[in-house]
Amino acid sequence: MVPETQPENRSGTAPLTPPEATAPLPLDAYPPAQVAAIVESVGVKKAELPIVQTAMLGLLAGAFIAFGAMFYSLTITGSTLGFGPTRLLGGVAFSLGLVLVVVAGAELFTGNNLIVMAWVSGKITLKQVFRNWGIVYLANAFGAAGCAVLFFLAGGPGLGGGALGETTVRIAEAKAALPLSEAFFLGILCNTLVCMAVWLCMAAREVVSKVFAIVFPISAFVALGFEHSVANFYFFSMGTLAGGEFGFGDSIANLAAVTLGNVLGGGSVALVYWICYLQRAE
């Protein structure tokens, strides 16, 4: 009996390899359990940052999110693509903010809600959690509002014959008119996706992958109309400067409800992944 032979490869190269013998390509990312350990470690480092460094990085993050909000406002102004596609494109534009935060380096309040993981692990104290959040939140607010002032002084709202300013005013007025219960739940949904974007970014090994990991969750939260507290600091500041008709109390109430929702959404992501991947290791 003649033994079977491998089909001849007439190209003169190495013998052909059957498809079933080809090894699967490994996933070029950290597995979820390792990401959880990374997030926990990063949370400890964030909690131990000096006050001045935390504040400076917080100012940058507020400005970065403001840049994303500016880009979003410009992108949707005058769009004729239809409701869904316009919001999707605007969401992609807004992703600029978190890309700058993560890749360039900054301290963003909503992303820092993930340090709950380090707290439930016992690596940091509750006092350290609130210290970080308090400094970063105030710095984000000043960074976003300051960027709005600079853009206003630079004539930004006048772009498109004033159309950009009108768009920003409409956005701010709509946010101020939101029922507080809706603002709260929209805040939860928003920071669930923001923290998932940060989580996916932690899993990525190089910059291009990190950018792609950020774009999809951030585009989704923006397109769906979820509420981000730091972005709202920009919109209320610019909306006021551009002549928006909404009360200061309405904007503060919105920020309070959205901020609480953001904390609950981001903290829940951290808690769930801690239970799944780190609780047994404690």
PDB file of C-alpha atoms in Angstrom:
ATOM      1  CA  MET A   1       0.000   0.000   0.000  1.00  0.00           C
ATOM      2  CA  VAL A   2       1.415   3.391  -1.004  1.00  0.00           C
ATOM      3  CA  PRO A   3       1.525   5.889   1.912  1.00  0.00           C
ATOM      4  CA  GLU A   4      -0.279   9.194   1.488  1.00  0.00           C
ATOM      5  CA  THR A   5       1.940  12.118   0.594  1.00  0.00           C
ATOM      6  CA  GLN A   6       1.424  15.839   1.068  1.00  0.00           C
ATOM      7  CA  PRO A   7       0.230  17.608  -2.120  1.00  0.00           C
ATOM      8  CA  GLU A   8       3.112  18.952  -4.148  1.00  0.00           C
ATOM      9  CA  ASN A   9       3.755  22.692  -3.847  1.00  0.00           C
ATOM     10  CA  ARG A  10       4.861  23.699  -7.350  1.00  0.00           C
ATOM     11  CA  SER A  11       5.909  27.196  -6.245  1.00  0.00           C
ATOM     12  CA  GLY A  12       9.147  25.852  -4.826  1.00  0.00           C
ATOM     13  CA  THR A  13       8.420  27.246  -1.360  1.00  0.00           C
ATOM     14  CA  ALA A  14       7.903  25.343   1.905  1.00  0.00           C
ATOM     15  CA  PRO A  15       5.268  22.581   1.983  1.00  0.00           C
ATOM     16  CA  LEU A  16       1.668  23.704   2.338  1.00  0.00           C
ATOM     17  CA  THR A  17       0.276  23.582   5.889  1.00  0.00           C
ATOM     18  CA  PRO A  18      -3.279  22.294   6.318  1.00  0.00           C
ATOM     19  CA  PRO A  19      -5.596  25.013   7.718  1.00  0.00           C
ATOM     20  CA  GLU A  20      -6.436  22.912  10.783  1.00  0.00           C
ATOM     21  CA  ALA A  21      -2.765  22.822  11.764  1.00  0.00           C
ATOM     22  CA  THR A  22      -2.489  26.626  11.921  1.00  0.00           C
ATOM     23  CA  ALA A  23      -2.287  27.878  15.533  1.00  0.00           C
ATOM     24  CA  PRO A  24      -4.868  30.539  16.496  1.00  0.00           C
ATOM     25  CA  LEU A  25      -3.530  34.052  16.823  1.00  0.00           C
ATOM     26  CA  PRO A  26      -3.257  35.187  20.460  1.00  0.00           C
ATOM     27  CA  LEU A  27      -5.367  38.133  21.624  1.00  0.00           C
ATOM     28  CA  ASP A  28      -3.068  41.156  21.669  1.00  0.00           C
ATOM     29  CA  ALA A  29      -4.532  42.584  24.866  1.00  0.00           C
ATOM     30  CA  TYR A  30      -4.391  42.030  28.593  1.00  0.00           C
ATOM     31  CA  PRO A  31      -7.038  39.562  29.854  1.00  0.00           C
ATOM     32  CA  PRO A  32      -9.820  40.940  32.085  1.00  0.00           C
ATOM     33  CA  ALA A  33      -8.329  39.575  35.322  1.00  0.00           C
ATOM     34  CA  GLN A  34      -5.043  41.327  34.590  1.00  0.00           C
ATOM     35  CA  VAL A  35      -6.862  44.533  33.649  1.00  0.00           C
ATOM     36  CA  ALA A  36      -8.588  44.431  37.041  1.00  0.00           C
ATOM     37  CA  ALA A  37      -5.197  44.218  38.749  1.00  0.00           C
ATOM     38  CA  ILE A  38      -3.918  47.121  36.628  1.00  0.00           C
ATOM     39  CA  VAL A  39      -6.953  49.281  37.459  1.00  0.00           C
ATOM     40  CA  GLU A  40      -6.487  48.527  41.155  1.00  0.00           C
ATOM     41  CA  SER A  41      -2.796  49.459  40.997  1.00  0.00           C
ATOM     42  CA  VAL A  42      -3.520  52.657  39.065  1.00  0.00           C
ATOM     43  CA  GLY A  43      -6.165  53.569  41.635  1.00  0.00           C
ATOM     44  CA  VAL A  44      -3.591  53.361  44.428  1.00  0.00           C
ATOM     45  CA  LYS A  45      -1.191  55.589  42.480  1.00  0.00           C
ATOM     46  CA  LYS A  46      -3.906  58.159  41.774  1.00  0.00           C
ATOM     47  CA  ALA A  47      -4.913  58.289  45.434  1.00  0.00           C
ATOM     48  CA  GLU A  48      -1.298  58.933  46.458  1.00  0.00           C
ATOM     49  CA  LEU A  49      -0.578  61.721  43.944  1.00  0.00           C
ATOM     50  CA  PRO A  50       0.481  65.043  45.524  1.00  0.00           C
ATOM     51  CA  ILE A  51      -2.230  67.704  45.651  1.00  0.00           C
ATOM     52  CA  VAL A  52      -0.550  70.096  43.205  1.00  0.00           C
ATOM     53  CA  GLN A  53       0.069  67.387  40.616  1.00  0.00           C
ATOM     54  CA  THR A  54      -3.489  66.097  40.980  1.00  0.00           C
ATOM     55  CA  ALA A  55      -4.904  69.603  40.540  1.00  0.00           C
ATOM     56  CA  MET A  56      -2.769  70.413  37.498  1.00  0.00           C
ATOM     57  CA  LEU A  57      -3.673  67.144  35.790  1.00  0.00           C
ATOM     58  CA  GLY A  58      -7.307  67.805  36.696  1.00  0.00           C
ATOM     59  CA  LEU A  59      -7.199  71.210  35.009  1.00  0.00           C
ATOM     60  CA  LEU A  60      -5.836  69.556  31.883  1.00  0.00           C
ATOM     61  CA  ALA A  61      -8.578  66.928  31.888  1.00  0.00           C
ATOM     62  CA  GLY A  62     -11.276  69.590  32.179  1.00  0.00           C
ATOM     63  CA  ALA A  63      -9.771  71.450  29.230  1.00  0.00           C
ATOM     64  CA  PHE A  64      -9.457  68.237  27.199  1.00  0.00           C
ATOM     65  CA  ILE A  65     -13.126  67.376  27.738  1.00  0.00           C
ATOM     66  CA  ALA A  66     -14.005  70.959  26.782  1.00  0.00           C
ATOM     67  CA  PHE A  67     -12.113  70.511  23.510  1.00  0.00           C
ATOM     68  CA  GLY A  68     -14.152  67.389  22.851  1.00  0.00           C
ATOM     69  CA  ALA A  69     -17.368  69.271  23.627  1.00  0.00           C
ATOM     70  CA  MET A  70     -16.366  72.099  21.271  1.00  0.00           C
ATOM     71  CA  PHE A  71     -15.626  69.601  18.513  1.00  0.00           C
ATOM     72  CA  TYR A  72     -18.949  67.847  19.137  1.00  0.00           C
ATOM     73  CA  SER A  73     -20.878  71.126  18.968  1.00  0.00           C
ATOM     74  CA  LEU A  74     -19.172  72.118  15.734  1.00  0.00           C
ATOM     75  CA  THR A  75     -19.755  68.710  14.146  1.00  0.00           C
ATOM     76  CA  ILE A  76     -23.509  68.650  14.727  1.00  0.00           C
ATOM     77  CA  THR A  77     -24.030  72.305  13.765  1.00  0.00           C
ATOM     78  CA  GLY A  78     -25.814  72.562  10.427  1.00  0.00           C
ATOM     79  CA  SER A  79     -25.677  68.812   9.804  1.00  0.00           C
ATOM     80  CA  THR A  80     -28.167  67.422   7.280  1.00  0.00           C
ATOM     81  CA  LEU A  81     -27.301  63.759   7.855  1.00  0.00           C
ATOM     82  CA  GLY A  82     -30.354  63.010   9.962  1.00  0.00           C
ATOM     83  CA  PHE A  83     -30.795  62.603  13.707  1.00  0.00           C
ATOM     84  CA  GLY A  84     -28.957  59.321  14.315  1.00  0.00           C
ATOM     85  CA  PRO A  85     -25.980  59.757  11.968  1.00  0.00           C
ATOM     86  CA  THR A  86     -25.449  63.335  13.155  1.00  0.00           C
ATOM     87  CA  ARG A  87     -25.308  62.291  16.800  1.00  0.00           C
ATOM     88  CA  LEU A  88     -23.037  59.364  15.982  1.00  0.00           C
ATOM     89  CA  LEU A  89     -20.613  61.630  14.135  1.00  0.00           C
ATOM     90  CA  GLY A  90     -20.777  64.090  17.007  1.00  0.00           C
ATOM     91  CA  GLY A  91     -19.946  61.283  19.417  1.00  0.00           C
ATOM     92  CA  VAL A  92     -16.865  60.359  17.420  1.00  0.00           C
ATOM     93  CA  ALA A  93     -15.790  64.008  17.571  1.00  0.00           C
ATOM     94  CA  PHE A  94     -16.366  64.176  21.339  1.00  0.00           C
ATOM     95  CA  SER A  95     -14.105  61.140  21.785  1.00  0.00           C
ATOM     96  CA  LEU A  96     -11.205  63.550  21.288  1.00  0.00           C
ATOM     97  CA  GLY A  97     -11.613  64.553  24.926  1.00  0.00           C
ATOM     98  CA  LEU A  98     -11.045  61.126  26.469  1.00  0.00           C
ATOM     99  CA  VAL A  99      -8.336  60.265  23.941  1.00  0.00           C
ATOM    100  CA  LEU A 100      -6.387  63.304  25.152  1.00  0.00           C
ATOM    101  CA  VAL A 101      -7.039  62.420  28.793  1.00  0.00           C
ATOM    102  CA  VAL A 102      -5.874  58.820  28.499  1.00  0.00           C
ATOM    103  CA  VAL A 103      -3.060  59.070  25.957  1.00  0.00           C
ATOM    104  CA  ALA A 104      -1.610  62.461  26.918  1.00  0.00           C
ATOM    105  CA  GLY A 105      -2.240  61.913  30.625  1.00  0.00           C
ATOM    106  CA  ALA A 106      -4.679  63.758  32.889  1.00  0.00           C
ATOM    107  CA  GLU A 107      -6.962  63.251  35.888  1.00  0.00           C
ATOM    108  CA  LEU A 108     -10.656  63.025  34.950  1.00  0.00           C
ATOM    109  CA  PHE A 109     -13.299  62.770  37.679  1.00  0.00           C
ATOM    110  CA  THR A 110     -15.521  60.312  35.845  1.00  0.00           C
ATOM    111  CA  GLY A 111     -12.672  57.960  34.978  1.00  0.00           C
ATOM    112  CA  ASN A 112     -11.312  58.243  38.514  1.00  0.00           C
ATOM    113  CA  ASN A 113     -14.521  56.741  39.862  1.00  0.00           C
ATOM    114  CA  LEU A 114     -12.794  53.443  39.077  1.00  0.00           C
ATOM    115  CA  ILE A 115     -10.531  53.926  42.107  1.00  0.00           C
ATOM    116  CA  VAL A 116     -13.413  52.402  44.052  1.00  0.00           C
ATOM    117  CA  MET A 117     -11.731  49.121  43.101  1.00  0.00           C
ATOM    118  CA  ALA A 118      -8.613  50.022  45.101  1.00  0.00           C
ATOM    119  CA  TRP A 119     -10.803  51.065  48.040  1.00  0.00           C
ATOM    120  CA  VAL A 120     -12.855  47.860  48.235  1.00  0.00           C
ATOM    121  CA  SER A 121      -9.567  45.950  48.027  1.00  0.00           C
ATOM    122  CA  GLY A 122      -8.410  47.798  51.143  1.00  0.00           C
ATOM    123  CA  LYS A 123      -5.446  49.368  49.342  1.00  0.00           C
ATOM    124  CA  ILE A 124      -6.614  52.952  49.971  1.00  0.00           C
ATOM    125  CA  THR A 125      -8.902  54.624  52.505  1.00  0.00           C
ATOM    126  CA  LEU A 126     -12.272  56.251  51.902  1.00  0.00           C
ATOM    127  CA  LYS A 127     -10.666  59.557  52.885  1.00  0.00           C
ATOM    128  CA  GLN A 128      -8.160  59.142  50.031  1.00  0.00           C
ATOM    129  CA  VAL A 129     -11.001  58.391  47.615  1.00  0.00           C
ATOM    130  CA  PHE A 130     -12.888  61.578  48.486  1.00  0.00           C
ATOM    131  CA  ARG A 131      -9.678  63.613  48.569  1.00  0.00           C
ATOM    132  CA  ASN A 132      -8.885  62.563  45.006  1.00  0.00           C
ATOM    133  CA  TRP A 133     -12.425  63.043  43.761  1.00  0.00           C
ATOM    134  CA  GLY A 134     -12.790  66.451  45.407  1.00  0.00           C
ATOM    135  CA  ILE A 135      -9.548  67.872  44.026  1.00  0.00           C
ATOM    136  CA  VAL A 136     -10.065  66.398  40.565  1.00  0.00           C
ATOM    137  CA  TYR A 137     -13.716  67.466  40.345  1.00  0.00           C
ATOM    138  CA  LEU A 138     -12.971  71.090  41.194  1.00  0.00           C
ATOM    139  CA  ALA A 139      -9.958  71.144  38.876  1.00  0.00           C
ATOM    140  CA  ASN A 140     -12.013  69.614  36.047  1.00  0.00           C
ATOM    141  CA  ALA A 141     -14.680  72.275  36.588  1.00  0.00           C
ATOM    142  CA  PHE A 142     -12.167  75.124  36.425  1.00  0.00           C
ATOM    143  CA  GLY A 143     -10.442  73.570  33.411  1.00  0.00           C
ATOM    144  CA  ALA A 144     -13.673  73.131  31.448  1.00  0.00           C
ATOM    145  CA  ALA A 145     -15.100  76.533  32.398  1.00  0.00           C
ATOM    146  CA  GLY A 146     -11.784  78.277  31.760  1.00  0.00           C
ATOM    147  CA  CYS A 147     -11.562  76.712  28.328  1.00  0.00           C
ATOM    148  CA  ALA A 148     -15.091  77.936  27.608  1.00  0.00           C
ATOM    149  CA  VAL A 149     -14.070  81.487  28.549  1.00  0.00           C
ATOM    150  CA  LEU A 150     -10.999  81.337  26.311  1.00  0.00           C
ATOM    151  CA  PHE A 151     -13.026  79.994  23.383  1.00  0.00           C
ATOM    152  CA  PHE A 152     -15.628  82.722  23.902  1.00  0.00           C
ATOM    153  CA  LEU A 153     -12.969  85.446  23.958  1.00  0.00           C
ATOM    154  CA  ALA A 154     -11.479  83.930  20.799  1.00  0.00           C
ATOM    155  CA  GLY A 155     -14.813  84.373  19.022  1.00  0.00           C
ATOM    156  CA  GLY A 156     -15.625  80.671  18.878  1.00  0.00           C
ATOM    157  CA  PRO A 157     -19.420  81.031  19.203  1.00  0.00           C
ATOM    158  CA  GLY A 158     -19.375  83.219  16.086  1.00  0.00           C
ATOM    159  CA  LEU A 159     -18.242  80.369  13.848  1.00  0.00           C
ATOM    160  CA  GLY A 160     -20.668  79.639  11.039  1.00  0.00           C
ATOM    161  CA  GLY A 161     -22.221  83.083  11.307  1.00  0.00           C
ATOM    162  CA  GLY A 162     -23.086  82.467  14.954  1.00  0.00           C
ATOM    163  CA  ALA A 163     -24.503  78.993  14.330  1.00  0.00           C
ATOM    164  CA  LEU A 164     -22.026  77.345  16.699  1.00  0.00           C
ATOM    165  CA  GLY A 165     -23.051  79.649  19.537  1.00  0.00           C
ATOM    166  CA  GLU A 166     -26.728  78.906  18.878  1.00  0.00           C
ATOM    167  CA  THR A 167     -26.045  75.169  18.972  1.00  0.00           C
ATOM    168  CA  THR A 168     -24.208  75.452  22.289  1.00  0.00           C
ATOM    169  CA  VAL A 169     -27.015  77.524  23.807  1.00  0.00           C
ATOM    170  CA  ARG A 170     -29.618  74.940  22.739  1.00  0.00           C
ATOM    171  CA  ILE A 171     -27.557  72.143  24.281  1.00  0.00           C
ATOM    172  CA  ALA A 172     -27.119  74.020  27.571  1.00  0.00           C
ATOM    173  CA  GLU A 173     -30.797  74.993  27.797  1.00  0.00           C
ATOM    174  CA  ALA A 174     -31.895  71.411  27.134  1.00  0.00           C
ATOM    175  CA  LYS A 175     -29.588  70.118  29.869  1.00  0.00           C
ATOM    176  CA  ALA A 176     -30.816  72.716  32.373  1.00  0.00           C
ATOM    177  CA  ALA A 177     -34.432  71.743  31.627  1.00  0.00           C
ATOM    178  CA  LEU A 178     -33.890  68.022  32.248  1.00  0.00           C
ATOM    179  CA  PRO A 179     -35.902  66.564  35.143  1.00  0.00           C
ATOM    180  CA  LEU A 180     -33.450  65.710  37.918  1.00  0.00           C
ATOM    181  CA  SER A 181     -34.439  62.042  37.965  1.00  0.00           C
ATOM    182  CA  GLU A 182     -33.663  61.753  34.260  1.00  0.00           C
ATOM    183  CA  ALA A 183     -30.370  63.597  34.699  1.00  0.00           C
ATOM    184  CA  PHE A 184     -29.409  61.180  37.494  1.00  0.00           C
ATOM    185  CA  PHE A 185     -30.117  58.035  35.485  1.00  0.00           C
ATOM    186  CA  LEU A 186     -28.509  59.474  32.356  1.00  0.00           C
ATOM    187  CA  GLY A 187     -25.451  60.148  34.522  1.00  0.00           C
ATOM    188  CA  ILE A 188     -25.346  56.504  35.615  1.00  0.00           C
ATOM    189  CA  LEU A 189     -25.530  55.271  32.031  1.00  0.00           C
ATOM    190  CA  CYS A 190     -22.944  57.782  30.869  1.00  0.00           C
ATOM    191  CA  ASN A 191     -20.231  56.864  33.317  1.00  0.00           C
ATOM    192  CA  THR A 192     -20.854  53.171  32.894  1.00  0.00           C
ATOM    193  CA  LEU A 193     -19.745  53.609  29.285  1.00  0.00           C
ATOM    194  CA  VAL A 194     -16.966  56.077  30.126  1.00  0.00           C
ATOM    195  CA  CYS A 195     -15.463  53.687  32.672  1.00  0.00           C
ATOM    196  CA  MET A 196     -15.838  50.800  30.235  1.00  0.00           C
ATOM    197  CA  ALA A 197     -13.901  52.897  27.713  1.00  0.00           C
ATOM    198  CA  VAL A 198     -11.150  53.411  30.300  1.00  0.00           C
ATOM    199  CA  TRP A 199     -11.249  49.684  31.126  1.00  0.00           C
ATOM    200  CA  LEU A 200     -10.875  48.701  27.464  1.00  0.00           C
ATOM    201  CA  CYS A 201      -8.087  51.238  27.119  1.00  0.00           C
ATOM    202  CA  MET A 202      -6.251  49.606  30.026  1.00  0.00           C
ATOM    203  CA  ALA A 203      -6.538  46.287  28.197  1.00  0.00           C
ATOM    204  CA  ALA A 204      -4.930  47.676  25.043  1.00  0.00           C
ATOM    205  CA  ARG A 205      -1.163  47.476  24.636  1.00  0.00           C
ATOM    206  CA  GLU A 206      -0.469  50.314  22.196  1.00  0.00           C
ATOM    207  CA  VAL A 207      -1.795  53.754  21.306  1.00  0.00           C
ATOM    208  CA  VAL A 208      -3.854  52.940  18.198  1.00  0.00           C
ATOM    209  CA  SER A 209      -5.691  50.185  20.048  1.00  0.00           C
ATOM    210  CA  LYS A 210      -6.336  52.533  22.967  1.00  0.00           C
ATOM    211  CA  VAL A 211      -7.866  55.129  20.635  1.00  0.00           C
ATOM    212  CA  PHE A 212     -10.186  52.570  19.024  1.00  0.00           C
ATOM    213  CA  ALA A 213     -11.134  51.231  22.459  1.00  0.00           C
ATOM    214  CA  ILE A 214     -12.189  54.719  23.512  1.00  0.00           C
ATOM    215  CA  VAL A 215     -14.136  55.776  20.420  1.00  0.00           C
ATOM    216  CA  PHE A 216     -16.955  53.211  20.438  1.00  0.00           C
ATOM    217  CA  PRO A 217     -18.179  53.545  24.066  1.00  0.00           C
ATOM    218  CA  ILE A 218     -17.776  57.333  24.059  1.00  0.00           C
ATOM    219  CA  SER A 219     -19.554  57.713  20.715  1.00  0.00           C
ATOM    220  CA  ALA A 220     -22.387  55.604  22.103  1.00  0.00           C
ATOM    221  CA  PHE A 221     -22.909  57.657  25.267  1.00  0.00           C
ATOM    222  CA  VAL A 222     -22.859  60.938  23.349  1.00  0.00           C
ATOM    223  CA  ALA A 223     -25.150  59.710  20.576  1.00  0.00           C
ATOM    224  CA  LEU A 224     -27.622  58.346  23.134  1.00  0.00           C
ATOM    225  CA  GLY A 225     -27.742  61.633  25.028  1.00  0.00           C
ATOM    226  CA  PHE A 226     -26.254  60.475  28.329  1.00  0.00           C
ATOM    227  CA  GLU A 227     -25.012  63.090  30.815  1.00  0.00           C
ATOM    228  CA  HIS A 228     -21.344  63.744  31.659  1.00  0.00           C
ATOM    229  CA  SER A 229     -20.720  66.106  34.588  1.00  0.00           C
ATOM    230  CA  VAL A 230     -17.419  67.548  33.354  1.00  0.00           C
ATOM    231  CA  ALA A 231     -18.744  68.143  29.833  1.00  0.00           C
ATOM    232  CA  ASN A 232     -21.729  69.901  31.391  1.00  0.00           C
ATOM    233  CA  PHE A 233     -19.407  72.385  33.099  1.00  0.00           C
ATOM    234  CA  TYR A 234     -18.282  73.431  29.625  1.00  0.00           C
ATOM    235  CA  PHE A 235     -21.778  73.568  28.127  1.00  0.00           C
ATOM    236  CA  PHE A 236     -23.264  75.597  30.996  1.00  0.00           C
ATOM    237  CA  SER A 237     -20.313  77.993  30.987  1.00  0.00           C
ATOM    238  CA  MET A 238     -20.360  78.548  27.239  1.00  0.00           C
ATOM    239  CA  GLY A 239     -24.154  78.584  27.142  1.00  0.00           C
ATOM    240  CA  THR A 240     -24.196  81.383  29.721  1.00  0.00           C
ATOM    241  CA  LEU A 241     -21.536  83.395  27.897  1.00  0.00           C
ATOM    242  CA  ALA A 242     -23.375  82.965  24.587  1.00  0.00           C
ATOM    243  CA  GLY A 243     -26.632  84.318  26.012  1.00  0.00           C
ATOM    244  CA  GLY A 244     -28.501  81.186  27.037  1.00  0.00           C
ATOM    245  CA  GLU A 245     -31.729  81.635  28.990  1.00  0.00           C
ATOM    246  CA  PHE A 246     -31.502  79.233  31.916  1.00  0.00           C
ATOM    247  CA  GLY A 247     -31.112  79.760  35.626  1.00  0.00           C
ATOM    248  CA  PHE A 248     -27.917  79.285  37.593  1.00  0.00           C
ATOM    249  CA  GLY A 249     -29.845  77.111  40.035  1.00  0.00           C
ATOM    250  CA  ASP A 250     -31.022  74.845  37.220  1.00  0.00           C
ATOM    251  CA  SER A 251     -27.469  74.257  36.042  1.00  0.00           C
ATOM    252  CA  ILE A 252     -26.244  73.533  39.601  1.00  0.00           C
ATOM    253  CA  ALA A 253     -29.114  71.102  40.173  1.00  0.00           C
ATOM    254  CA  ASN A 254     -28.308  69.322  36.914  1.00  0.00           C
ATOM    255  CA  LEU A 255     -24.629  69.077  37.825  1.00  0.00           C
ATOM    256  CA  ALA A 256     -25.475  67.645  41.252  1.00  0.00           C
ATOM    257  CA  ALA A 257     -27.800  64.980  39.849  1.00  0.00           C
ATOM    258  CA  VAL A 258     -25.474  64.062  36.995  1.00  0.00           C
ATOM    259  CA  THR A 259     -22.436  63.915  39.277  1.00  0.00           C
ATOM    260  CA  LEU A 260     -24.176  61.518  41.663  1.00  0.00           C
ATOM    261  CA  GLY A 261     -25.225  59.379  38.712  1.00  0.00           C
ATOM    262  CA  ASN A 262     -21.694  59.397  37.321  1.00  0.00           C
ATOM    263  CA  VAL A 263     -20.297  58.225  40.674  1.00  0.00           C
ATOM    264  CA  LEU A 264     -22.832  55.409  40.927  1.00  0.00           C
ATOM    265  CA  GLY A 265     -22.275  54.271  37.341  1.00  0.00           C
ATOM    266  CA  GLY A 266     -18.489  54.328  37.493  1.00  0.00           C
ATOM    267  CA  GLY A 267     -18.335  52.893  41.000  1.00  0.00           C
ATOM    268  CA  SER A 268     -20.614  50.028  39.962  1.00  0.00           C
ATOM    269  CA  VAL A 269     -18.277  49.076  37.116  1.00  0.00           C
ATOM    270  CA  ALA A 270     -15.366  48.967  39.566  1.00  0.00           C
ATOM    271  CA  LEU A 271     -17.320  46.979  42.159  1.00  0.00           C
ATOM    272  CA  VAL A 272     -18.624  44.377  39.710  1.00  0.00           C
ATOM    273  CA  TYR A 273     -15.185  43.702  38.241  1.00  0.00           C
ATOM    274  CA  TRP A 274     -13.649  43.566  41.725  1.00  0.00           C
ATOM    275  CA  ILE A 275     -16.169  40.872  42.695  1.00  0.00           C
ATOM    276  CA  CYS A 276     -15.504  38.954  39.480  1.00  0.00           C
ATOM    277  CA  TYR A 277     -11.705  39.056  39.427  1.00  0.00           C
ATOM    278  CA  LEU A 278     -10.137  40.316  42.658  1.00  0.00           C
ATOM    279  CA  GLN A 279     -12.371  39.313  45.570  1.00  0.00           C
ATOM    280  CA  ARG A 280     -11.060  35.727  45.684  1.00  0.00           C
ATOM    281  CA  ALA A 281      -7.477  36.964  45.702  1.00  0.00           C
ATOM    282  CA  GLU A 282      -8.007  39.066  48.825  1.00  0.00           C
TER     283      GLU A 282
END
